[in-house]
Coordinates of C-alpha atoms and ligand atoms in Angstrom, one line a residue:
M822 CA 10.7 -28.8 10.2
S823 CA 8.7 -30.9 7.8
N824 CA 6.2 -29.2 5.5
T825 CA 3.4 -30.9 7.4
T826 CA 3.9 -28.5 10.3
P827 CA 0.5 -27.1 11.2
L828 CA 0.0 -23.4 10.5
A829 CA -2.0 -21.1 12.8
V830 CA -2.9 -17.6 11.7
V831 CA -3.7 -15.3 14.5
T832 CA -5.4 -12.0 13.4
L833 CA -5.6 -9.2 15.9
A834 CA -8.9 -7.4 15.7
A835 CA -9.8 -6.3 19.3
G836 CA -8.9 -2.6 19.0
K837 CA -11.5 0.0 19.2
G838 CA -10.6 2.1 16.2
S839 CA -11.9 5.3 17.8
R840 CA -10.6 7.4 15.0
M841 CA -13.0 5.9 12.6
K842 CA -15.7 7.7 14.6
S843 CA -18.1 4.9 13.9
D844 CA -20.5 2.5 15.6
L845 CA -19.2 -0.2 13.3
P846 CA -16.2 -2.1 14.7
K847 CA -13.2 -0.9 12.6
V848 CA -12.4 -4.3 11.0
L849 CA -15.9 -4.5 9.6
H850 CA -15.5 -1.3 7.6
P851 CA -15.7 -2.3 4.0
L852 CA -13.0 -2.1 1.5
A853 CA -14.3 -2.9 -2.0
G854 CA -17.5 -4.0 -0.5
K855 CA -15.9 -6.5 1.9
P856 CA -15.0 -6.0 5.6
M857 CA -11.3 -5.3 6.0
L858 CA -11.0 -8.4 8.2
G859 CA -12.5 -10.4 5.3
H860 CA -9.6 -9.4 3.1
V861 CA -7.1 -10.4 5.7
L862 CA -8.8 -13.8 6.2
D863 CA -8.9 -14.4 2.5
A864 CA -5.2 -13.6 2.0
A865 CA -4.4 -16.0 4.9
S866 CA -6.8 -18.7 3.8
A867 CA -4.8 -19.1 0.6
L868 CA -1.9 -20.5 2.7
P869 CA -2.0 -24.2 2.6
G870 CA -3.4 -25.8 5.8
A871 CA -3.9 -22.5 7.6
V872 CA -6.1 -22.7 10.7
Q873 CA -7.4 -19.2 11.4
H874 CA -7.8 -17.6 14.8
V875 CA -9.1 -14.1 15.3
V876 CA -8.8 -12.1 18.5
V877 CA -11.8 -9.9 19.1
G878 CA -12.7 -7.4 21.7
H879 CA -14.5 -4.2 20.9
G880 CA -17.7 -5.1 19.0
A881 CA -16.8 -8.8 19.4
E882 CA -20.4 -10.0 18.8
Q883 CA -20.9 -7.9 15.8
V884 CA -17.6 -9.0 14.3
K885 CA -18.4 -12.7 14.9
I886 CA -21.9 -12.4 13.4
S887 CA -20.6 -10.5 10.3
L888 CA -18.1 -13.2 9.6
A889 CA -20.1 -16.2 10.7
D890 CA -19.5 -17.9 7.4
A891 CA -15.7 -17.8 7.8
S892 CA -14.0 -20.8 9.3
V893 CA -12.4 -19.1 12.3
Q894 CA -11.7 -19.9 15.9
W895 CA -12.6 -16.8 17.9
A896 CA -10.6 -15.7 21.0
E897 CA -11.8 -12.9 23.2
Q898 CA -9.6 -10.2 24.6
L899 CA -11.9 -8.6 27.2
E900 CA -9.5 -5.7 28.0
Q901 CA -7.0 -4.3 25.4
K902 CA -3.8 -4.7 27.2
G903 CA -1.5 -4.7 24.2
T904 CA -0.6 -6.8 21.2
G905 CA 1.3 -9.4 23.2
H906 CA -1.7 -9.9 25.5
A907 CA -3.9 -10.1 22.4
V908 CA -1.9 -12.9 20.9
A909 CA -1.8 -14.7 24.2
Q910 CA -5.6 -15.0 24.2
A911 CA -5.5 -17.1 21.1
M912 CA -2.6 -19.4 22.1
P913 CA -4.6 -21.9 24.2
N914 CA -6.4 -22.8 20.9
V915 CA -3.2 -23.1 18.9
D916 CA -1.4 -26.4 18.4
G917 CA 1.9 -26.2 20.3
E918 CA 3.7 -27.7 17.3
A919 CA 2.4 -25.1 14.9
L920 CA 4.0 -22.2 13.2
V921 CA 2.1 -19.0 14.1
L922 CA 1.6 -16.1 11.7
I923 CA 0.4 -12.9 13.3
L924 CA -1.7 -10.5 11.3
Y925 CA -3.7 -7.3 11.9
G926 CA -7.4 -7.1 11.0
D927 CA -6.9 -3.5 10.0
V928 CA -4.1 -4.1 7.5
P929 CA -6.3 -5.3 4.6
L930 CA -4.1 -5.4 1.5
I931 CA -1.6 -7.9 2.8
Q932 CA -0.7 -10.4 0.0
T933 CA -0.6 -14.1 0.3
Q934 CA 2.9 -14.4 -1.4
T935 CA 4.4 -12.1 1.3
L936 CA 2.8 -14.2 4.1
Q937 CA 4.0 -17.4 2.5
K938 CA 7.6 -16.1 2.6
L939 CA 7.3 -15.3 6.3
V940 CA 5.9 -18.8 7.0
D941 CA 8.8 -20.3 5.0
I942 CA 11.3 -18.5 7.2
A943 CA 9.5 -19.4 10.4
A944 CA 9.6 -23.0 9.2
Q945 CA 13.4 -22.9 9.6
D946 CA 12.9 -22.4 13.3
Q947 CA 13.3 -18.6 13.0
L948 CA 11.4 -15.5 13.8
A949 CA 10.3 -13.8 10.6
L950 CA 9.5 -10.2 10.8
L951 CA 7.9 -8.0 8.1
T952 CA 9.4 -4.5 8.2
V953 CA 9.2 -1.5 5.9
N954 CA 11.2 1.7 5.5
L955 CA 9.1 4.8 5.9
A956 CA 9.9 8.4 5.0
N957 CA 7.9 9.4 8.1
P958 CA 8.3 6.6 10.7
D959 CA 6.6 8.6 13.4
G960 CA 4.4 6.5 15.7
Y961 CA 5.7 3.1 14.6
G962 CA 7.9 0.6 16.4
R963 CA 11.5 1.0 15.2
I964 CA 13.7 -1.9 14.1
V965 CA 17.0 -1.8 16.1
R966 CA 19.9 -3.5 14.3
N967 CA 23.4 -4.0 15.6
T968 CA 26.6 -3.1 13.7
E969 CA 26.4 -6.4 11.8
D970 CA 22.9 -5.3 10.6
A971 CA 21.3 -8.1 12.6
V972 CA 17.9 -7.2 14.2
Q973 CA 18.2 -6.9 17.9
A974 CA 14.9 -5.5 19.1
I975 CA 11.8 -3.4 18.3
V976 CA 11.5 -0.2 20.3
E977 CA 8.1 1.5 20.3
H978 CA 8.0 5.1 19.3
K979 CA 6.9 6.2 22.8
D980 CA 9.8 4.3 24.4
A981 CA 12.5 5.2 21.8
T982 CA 15.4 7.5 22.3
P983 CA 15.9 10.6 20.0
E984 CA 18.6 8.6 18.1
Q985 CA 16.2 5.7 17.7
H986 CA 13.5 8.1 16.4
L987 CA 15.8 8.6 13.3
I988 CA 15.5 4.9 12.3
A989 CA 13.4 4.7 9.2
E990 CA 12.8 0.9 9.3
V991 CA 9.6 0.1 11.2
N992 CA 7.6 -2.9 12.4
T993 CA 4.6 -3.6 10.3
G994 CA 3.2 -5.8 13.2
I995 CA 3.2 -8.9 10.9
M996 CA 5.4 -11.7 12.0
A997 CA 5.7 -15.5 12.1
M998 CA 7.5 -17.9 14.4
P999 CA 7.0 -21.4 16.0
A1000 CA 4.3 -21.6 18.6
K1001 CA 6.7 -23.1 21.1
Y1002 CA 8.7 -19.8 21.3
L1003 CA 5.6 -17.7 21.7
N1004 CA 4.4 -20.0 24.5
T1005 CA 7.7 -19.3 26.3
W1006 CA 8.0 -15.6 25.5
L1007 CA 4.5 -14.3 25.9
P1008 CA 4.1 -15.2 29.6
A1009 CA 7.4 -13.4 30.2
L1010 CA 6.3 -10.1 28.8
S1011 CA 6.1 -7.1 31.1
A1012 CA 4.0 -4.0 30.9
D1013 CA 6.7 -1.8 32.3
N1014 CA 6.8 0.6 29.4
A1015 CA 5.6 4.0 28.3
Q1016 CA 2.1 2.7 27.4
G1017 CA 1.8 0.2 30.2
E1018 CA 1.0 -2.5 27.7
Y1019 CA 2.2 -6.1 27.0
Y1020 CA 4.0 -5.4 23.7
L1021 CA 4.2 -8.3 21.3
T1022 CA 7.3 -6.5 19.9
D1023 CA 9.3 -7.4 23.0
V1024 CA 9.6 -11.0 21.8
I1025 CA 12.2 -9.9 19.3
A1026 CA 14.8 -9.1 22.0
M1027 CA 13.8 -12.4 23.7
A1028 CA 14.5 -14.3 20.5
V1029 CA 17.9 -12.6 20.2
A1030 CA 18.6 -13.5 23.8
D1031 CA 17.6 -17.1 23.2
G1032 CA 19.7 -17.4 20.1
V1033 CA 16.7 -17.7 17.8
V1034 CA 17.5 -16.1 14.4
V1035 CA 15.4 -13.1 13.5
T1036 CA 15.0 -12.5 9.8
A1037 CA 13.4 -9.3 8.5
L1038 CA 11.6 -9.2 5.2
Q1039 CA 10.1 -6.3 3.2
P1040 CA 6.7 -6.4 1.4
T1041 CA 6.4 -5.8 -2.4
S1042 CA 4.7 -2.4 -1.8
E1043 CA 4.1 -0.1 1.1
S1044 CA 0.3 -0.3 0.8
E1045 CA 0.4 -4.0 1.5
V1046 CA 1.3 -3.2 5.1
E1047 CA -0.6 0.0 5.6
G1048 CA -2.9 0.0 8.5
V1049 CA -6.3 1.8 8.7
N1050 CA -6.8 4.0 11.7
D1051 CA -9.2 6.5 10.2
R1052 CA -11.4 7.0 7.1
V1053 CA -8.8 9.0 5.3
Q1054 CA -6.5 6.0 5.3
L1055 CA -9.4 3.6 4.4
A1056 CA -10.4 5.8 1.4
R1057 CA -6.7 5.9 0.3
L1058 CA -6.4 2.1 0.4
E1059 CA -9.7 1.7 -1.4
R1060 CA -8.2 3.7 -4.3
V1061 CA -5.0 1.7 -4.2
Y1062 CA -7.0 -1.5 -4.4
Q1063 CA -9.4 -0.3 -7.1
A1064 CA -6.4 0.9 -9.1
S1065 CA -4.9 -2.5 -9.0
L1066 CA -8.2 -4.2 -10.1
A1067 CA -8.4 -1.7 -13.0
H1068 CA -4.8 -2.4 -13.9
D1069 CA -5.5 -6.2 -14.0
L1070 CA -8.5 -5.6 -16.3
L1071 CA -6.5 -3.5 -18.7
V1072 CA -3.8 -6.2 -18.7
Q1073 CA -6.5 -8.8 -19.5
G1074 CA -7.4 -6.7 -22.6
V1075 CA -10.5 -4.9 -21.3
S1076 CA -10.9 -1.3 -22.5
L1077 CA -11.6 1.2 -19.6
A1078 CA -12.4 4.7 -20.6
D1079 CA -10.7 5.7 -17.3
P1080 CA -9.0 3.2 -15.0
A1081 CA -9.5 5.7 -12.2
R1082 CA -13.2 5.7 -12.6
I1083 CA -14.4 2.2 -12.1
D1084 CA -15.3 0.4 -8.8
I1085 CA -15.4 -3.3 -8.4
R1086 CA -16.8 -4.7 -5.2
G1087 CA -16.8 -8.4 -5.8
S1088 CA -15.6 -10.4 -8.7
L1089 CA -15.9 -9.1 -12.3
T1090 CA -15.2 -11.8 -15.0
V1091 CA -14.8 -10.5 -18.5
G1092 CA -14.5 -11.9 -22.0
A1093 CA -12.7 -10.4 -24.9
N1094 CA -13.2 -7.0 -26.5
V1095 CA -15.2 -5.5 -23.6
F1096 CA -15.5 -1.8 -23.2
I1097 CA -16.5 -0.1 -19.9
D1098 CA -17.2 3.6 -19.8
V1099 CA -16.5 5.9 -16.8
G1100 CA -18.3 5.8 -13.4
C1101 CA -19.5 2.1 -13.5
V1102 CA -19.8 0.1 -10.3
F1103 CA -19.8 -3.7 -10.3
E1104 CA -20.9 -5.5 -7.2
G1105 CA -21.0 -9.2 -6.2
D1106 CA -20.4 -11.7 -9.0
V1107 CA -20.7 -10.1 -12.4
V1108 CA -19.9 -11.8 -15.7
L1109 CA -19.5 -9.9 -18.9
A1110 CA -19.1 -12.1 -22.1
D1111 CA -17.2 -11.1 -25.2
N1112 CA -18.0 -7.8 -26.9
V1113 CA -20.0 -6.3 -24.1
T1114 CA -20.2 -2.5 -23.9
I1115 CA -21.1 -0.8 -20.6
G1116 CA -22.2 2.8 -20.8
A1117 CA -21.2 5.5 -18.3
Y1118 CA -22.5 5.5 -14.8
S1119 CA -24.1 2.0 -14.8
V1120 CA -24.4 -0.1 -11.7
I1121 CA -24.3 -3.9 -12.2
R1122 CA -24.8 -6.4 -9.4
N1123 CA -24.7 -10.2 -9.4
S1124 CA -25.6 -10.4 -13.1
Q1125 CA -24.5 -12.2 -16.3
L1126 CA -24.4 -10.3 -19.6
G1127 CA -24.0 -12.4 -22.8
D1128 CA -22.0 -11.8 -26.0
G1129 CA -22.4 -8.4 -27.5
V1130 CA -24.8 -7.0 -25.0
K1131 CA -24.9 -3.2 -25.2
V1132 CA -25.7 -1.3 -22.0
E1133 CA -26.3 2.4 -22.6
T1134 CA -25.6 5.0 -19.9
F1135 CA -27.2 5.1 -16.4
C1136 CA -28.5 1.5 -16.2
H1137 CA -29.1 -0.4 -13.0
I1138 CA -28.9 -4.1 -13.3
E1139 CA -29.3 -6.5 -10.3
D1140 CA -29.6 -10.3 -10.1
A1141 CA -30.4 -10.4 -13.8
R1142 CA -29.5 -12.6 -16.8
V1143 CA -29.1 -10.8 -20.1
D1144 CA -28.5 -13.0 -23.1
A1145 CA -26.4 -12.3 -26.2
G1146 CA -27.2 -9.3 -28.3
C1147 CA -29.6 -7.5 -25.9
N1148 CA -29.7 -3.7 -25.7
L1149 CA -30.4 -1.9 -22.5
G1150 CA -31.1 1.7 -21.6
P1151 CA -30.2 4.4 -21.3
Y1152 CA -31.9 4.5 -17.9
A1153 CA -33.1 1.0 -17.8
R1154 CA -33.6 -0.9 -14.5
L1155 CA -33.4 -4.7 -14.3
R1156 CA -34.4 -5.9 -10.8
P1157 CA -33.9 -9.4 -9.4
G1158 CA -35.2 -12.2 -11.5
A1159 CA -35.1 -10.2 -14.8
E1160 CA -34.2 -12.6 -17.7
L1161 CA -33.8 -11.3 -21.2
A1162 CA -33.5 -13.8 -24.0
E1163 CA -31.2 -13.1 -27.0
G1164 CA -31.7 -9.8 -28.8
A1165 CA -34.3 -8.5 -26.4
R1166 CA -34.4 -4.8 -25.8
V1167 CA -35.3 -2.8 -22.6
G1168 CA -35.2 0.9 -23.2
N1169 CA -35.3 4.1 -21.3
F1170 CA -37.2 4.4 -18.0
C1171 CA -38.3 0.8 -18.1
E1172 CA -38.3 -1.4 -15.0
V1173 CA -38.3 -5.2 -15.2
K1174 CA -38.7 -7.5 -12.2
K1175 CA -39.0 -11.3 -11.9
S1176 CA -39.9 -11.5 -15.6
F1177 CA -38.8 -13.3 -18.7
I1178 CA -38.6 -11.3 -21.9
G1179 CA -38.4 -13.6 -25.0
K1180 CA -36.0 -13.5 -28.0
G1181 CA -36.1 -10.2 -29.8
S1182 CA -39.0 -8.7 -27.8
K1183 CA -39.0 -5.0 -27.2
V1184 CA -39.9 -3.1 -24.1
N1185 CA -38.7 0.3 -25.2
H1186 CA -40.1 3.2 -23.2
L1187 CA -41.5 4.1 -19.8
T1188 CA -42.8 0.6 -18.9
Y1189 CA -43.1 -1.6 -15.9
I1190 CA -42.9 -5.3 -16.4
G1191 CA -43.3 -7.4 -13.2
D1192 CA -44.0 -11.1 -12.7
T1193 CA -44.5 -11.5 -16.4
T1194 CA -43.5 -13.9 -19.1
I1195 CA -43.2 -12.4 -22.6
G1196 CA -42.7 -14.6 -25.6
E1197 CA -40.6 -14.0 -28.7
G1198 CA -40.8 -11.0 -31.0
A1199 CA -43.4 -9.2 -28.9
N1200 CA -43.7 -5.4 -28.8
I1201 CA -44.6 -3.7 -25.6
G1202 CA -45.7 -0.1 -26.3
A1203 CA -44.6 3.0 -24.3
G1204 CA -46.1 3.4 -20.9
T1205 CA -47.4 -0.2 -20.5
I1206 CA -47.9 -1.3 -17.0
T1207 CA -48.3 -4.9 -15.8
C1208 CA -50.5 -4.4 -12.7
N1209 CA -49.1 -7.3 -10.7
Y1210 CA -50.0 -6.2 -7.2
D1211 CA -53.4 -5.8 -5.6
G1212 CA -51.9 -4.4 -2.4
V1213 CA -51.6 -7.8 -0.9
N1214 CA -50.8 -10.5 -3.4
K1215 CA -48.7 -10.6 -6.6
F1216 CA -50.1 -12.1 -9.8
R1217 CA -48.6 -13.1 -13.1
T1218 CA -49.0 -11.8 -16.7
D1219 CA -48.5 -13.8 -19.8
I1220 CA -47.8 -12.2 -23.1
G1221 CA -47.5 -14.6 -26.2
D1222 CA -45.1 -14.6 -29.1
G1223 CA -45.5 -11.7 -31.5
A1224 CA -48.1 -9.9 -29.3
F1225 CA -48.4 -6.1 -29.7
I1226 CA -49.4 -4.1 -26.7
G1227 CA -50.5 -0.6 -27.6
S1228 CA -49.1 2.4 -25.7
N1229 CA -50.3 3.3 -22.2
S1230 CA -52.1 0.0 -21.6
S1231 CA -52.6 -1.5 -18.2
L1232 CA -52.6 -5.3 -18.0
V1233 CA -54.3 -6.2 -14.8
A1234 CA -52.9 -9.5 -13.5
P1235 CA -53.6 -12.4 -13.5
V1236 CA -54.1 -12.0 -17.2
S1237 CA -52.9 -13.3 -20.5
V1238 CA -52.5 -11.9 -24.0
G1239 CA -52.3 -14.6 -26.6
K1240 CA -49.9 -15.1 -29.5
G1241 CA -50.1 -12.5 -32.2
A1242 CA -52.8 -10.7 -30.2
T1243 CA -53.1 -6.9 -30.3
V1244 CA -54.1 -4.6 -27.4
A1245 CA -55.3 -1.2 -28.5
A1246 CA -53.5 1.8 -27.0
G1247 CA -54.9 3.0 -23.8
S1248 CA -56.6 -0.3 -22.9
I1249 CA -57.1 -1.6 -19.4
I1250 CA -57.0 -5.4 -19.9
T1251 CA -58.7 -7.4 -17.2
K1252 CA -59.7 -10.5 -19.2
A1253 CA -57.6 -12.9 -21.2
V1254 CA -57.1 -11.9 -24.9
G1255 CA -57.0 -14.9 -27.2
D1256 CA -54.4 -15.7 -29.9
G1257 CA -54.7 -13.3 -32.8
E1258 CA -57.5 -11.2 -31.2
L1259 CA -57.7 -7.5 -30.9
A1260 CA -58.7 -6.2 -27.5
V1261 CA -59.9 -2.6 -27.2
A1262 CA -60.8 -1.7 -23.7
R1263 CA -61.1 2.0 -23.4
G1264 CA -63.8 4.7 -23.4
K1265 CA -65.2 5.3 -26.9
Q1266 CA -64.4 8.6 -28.4
R1267 CA -67.2 11.1 -28.9
N1268 CA -66.8 14.2 -30.9
I1269 CA -69.2 17.1 -30.1
S1270 CA -69.5 19.6 -32.9
G1271 CA -70.2 23.2 -32.3
W1272 CA -68.7 23.0 -28.9
E1273 CA -68.1 26.3 -27.3
R1274 CA -65.4 26.8 -24.7
P1275 CA -66.5 28.3 -21.4
K1276 CA -65.9 32.1 -21.2
K1277 CA -64.4 33.9 -18.3
S1278 CA -67.1 35.3 -16.0
N1279 CA -66.5 39.0 -15.3
Ligands
UD1_2492 C1 1.8 -1.7 16.7 C2 3.2 -2.2 17.0 C3 4.3 -1.3 16.4 C4 4.0 -1.3 14.9 C5 2.6 -0.9 14.6 C6 2.3 -1.0 13.1 C7 3.2 -3.2 19.3 C8 3.5 -3.0 20.7 N1 3.4 -2.2 18.5 O1 1.7 -0.5 17.3 O2 5.6 -1.8 16.6 O3 4.9 -0.4 14.3 O4 1.6 -1.7 15.3 O5 1.0 -0.5 12.9 O6 2.8 -4.3 18.8 N2 -4.8 -4.9 19.2 C9 -5.5 -5.8 19.8 N3 -5.5 -5.8 21.2 C10 -4.7 -5.0 21.9 C11 -3.9 -4.0 21.2 C12 -4.0 -4.0 19.8 O7 -6.3 -6.6 19.2 O8 -4.8 -5.0 23.1 C13 -4.8 -4.9 17.7 C14 -5.4 -3.7 17.1 O9 -6.8 -3.8 16.9 C15 -4.7 -3.5 15.8 C16 -3.3 -4.1 16.1 O10 -3.5 -5.0 17.2 O11 -5.3 -4.3 14.8 C17 -2.3 -3.1 16.4 O12 -2.6 -2.3 17.5 P1 -2.3 -0.8 17.6 O13 -2.8 -0.3 18.8 O14 -2.7 -0.1 16.3 O15 -0.7 -0.9 17.6 P2 0.3 0.3 17.5 O16 0.4 1.0 18.8 O17 0.0 1.1 16.3
CA2493 CA1 -2.1 1.1 14.5

């Protein structure tokens, strides 16, 4: 066959997954923050020219909605009558000249290279079968070979003889073959077996009977073909996946205090000489430039951190941009729209939302900065609050270059504090403060001499 043969990928995802004990359809359970089915679709979409089909059943609507962005042709299997029946639901949408690759939506760690090998075998007019040898093959379909070691059939565990139960080589469920064969074999399946189902696995014996070569191939690792039936298996695969991401980071030259204590749910792009302490979680697209240090137990989501940024322990950073040389935390929170220019500092128990903090400005302690623009070299004292919300609307605060806001001040927006202006500690600022001015807006101190403290009556 020429290499222009179309490729149809059919992923089975109609099963109920009762052992997950969940309202969420099984294939939508996240692994590294992405539905298992999303991992499978991503692995297959890297195959040149792949047209993806997904067979849905239980929770079909929810699955389709969750993966609405994926370019997929959906097929519905109204009743789960077996894997052969499931594949048959997609075949009317599949080009009769195509090669068909069959995947499971609950086998999330399958690798593109392995799939490519199966497709290459199927392209030689063969049936390509992915098998694995298991120490405990219980429950799986067994690969039956003849004395010449050629694959003859797959026998499901429940239909197998005691001798066949001793076979360690099992069917992973993943296979590839020309559509023309499936279109002949699937209608010929019978449900006359222990489970009363239309087994896809019966096509193996049909291939042998029709003289089609069956070639078995093994994956690089067992976890690649491991299916998820319950949360124990899902948690295990999550660890396997996280370990491989951590390994890749180490190989790239990132220092991890403990590769077993980092979680990446999305894409983490890192520069040179980066250190990440224990317990950090990265979500969405995170970019760390050279020389970034992340302190223990920080959570960073969809954010970019520039060269030499130092994040101390327990920071929470979301949809933020932090330029080179900034220092954060410990216990700093950057909410969506926080932008810190070079060398800015946000210290402990400070929250910054939808605000720009200029070059070298400091927001060091116990402060809320929301809907605010701060110029360069400003100093925001401990306990400063920008009062940006009147209960209905949000208003902006503007703080000029070199301004000094004394501790425990409230800046009631909309309001501005000019360049080089000073706000006395404890002020409640409701009117604009001009450049270079001092604003004092607090009760005047009165000292009463000879004051006697109340005495306890009786
Ligand atoms: C299947 C294989 C078995 C293999 C094992 C690997 C058959 C008959 N058996 O068994 O040889 O060792 O997988 O895990 O193929 N599905 C549907 N519709 C259905 C039935 C299943 O979409 O009507 C989907 C499920 O959601 C799941 C996959 O197909 O993703 C496998 O189904 P499952 O019931 O787990 O198959 P097993 O009995 O484990
Ligand atoms: Ca299964």
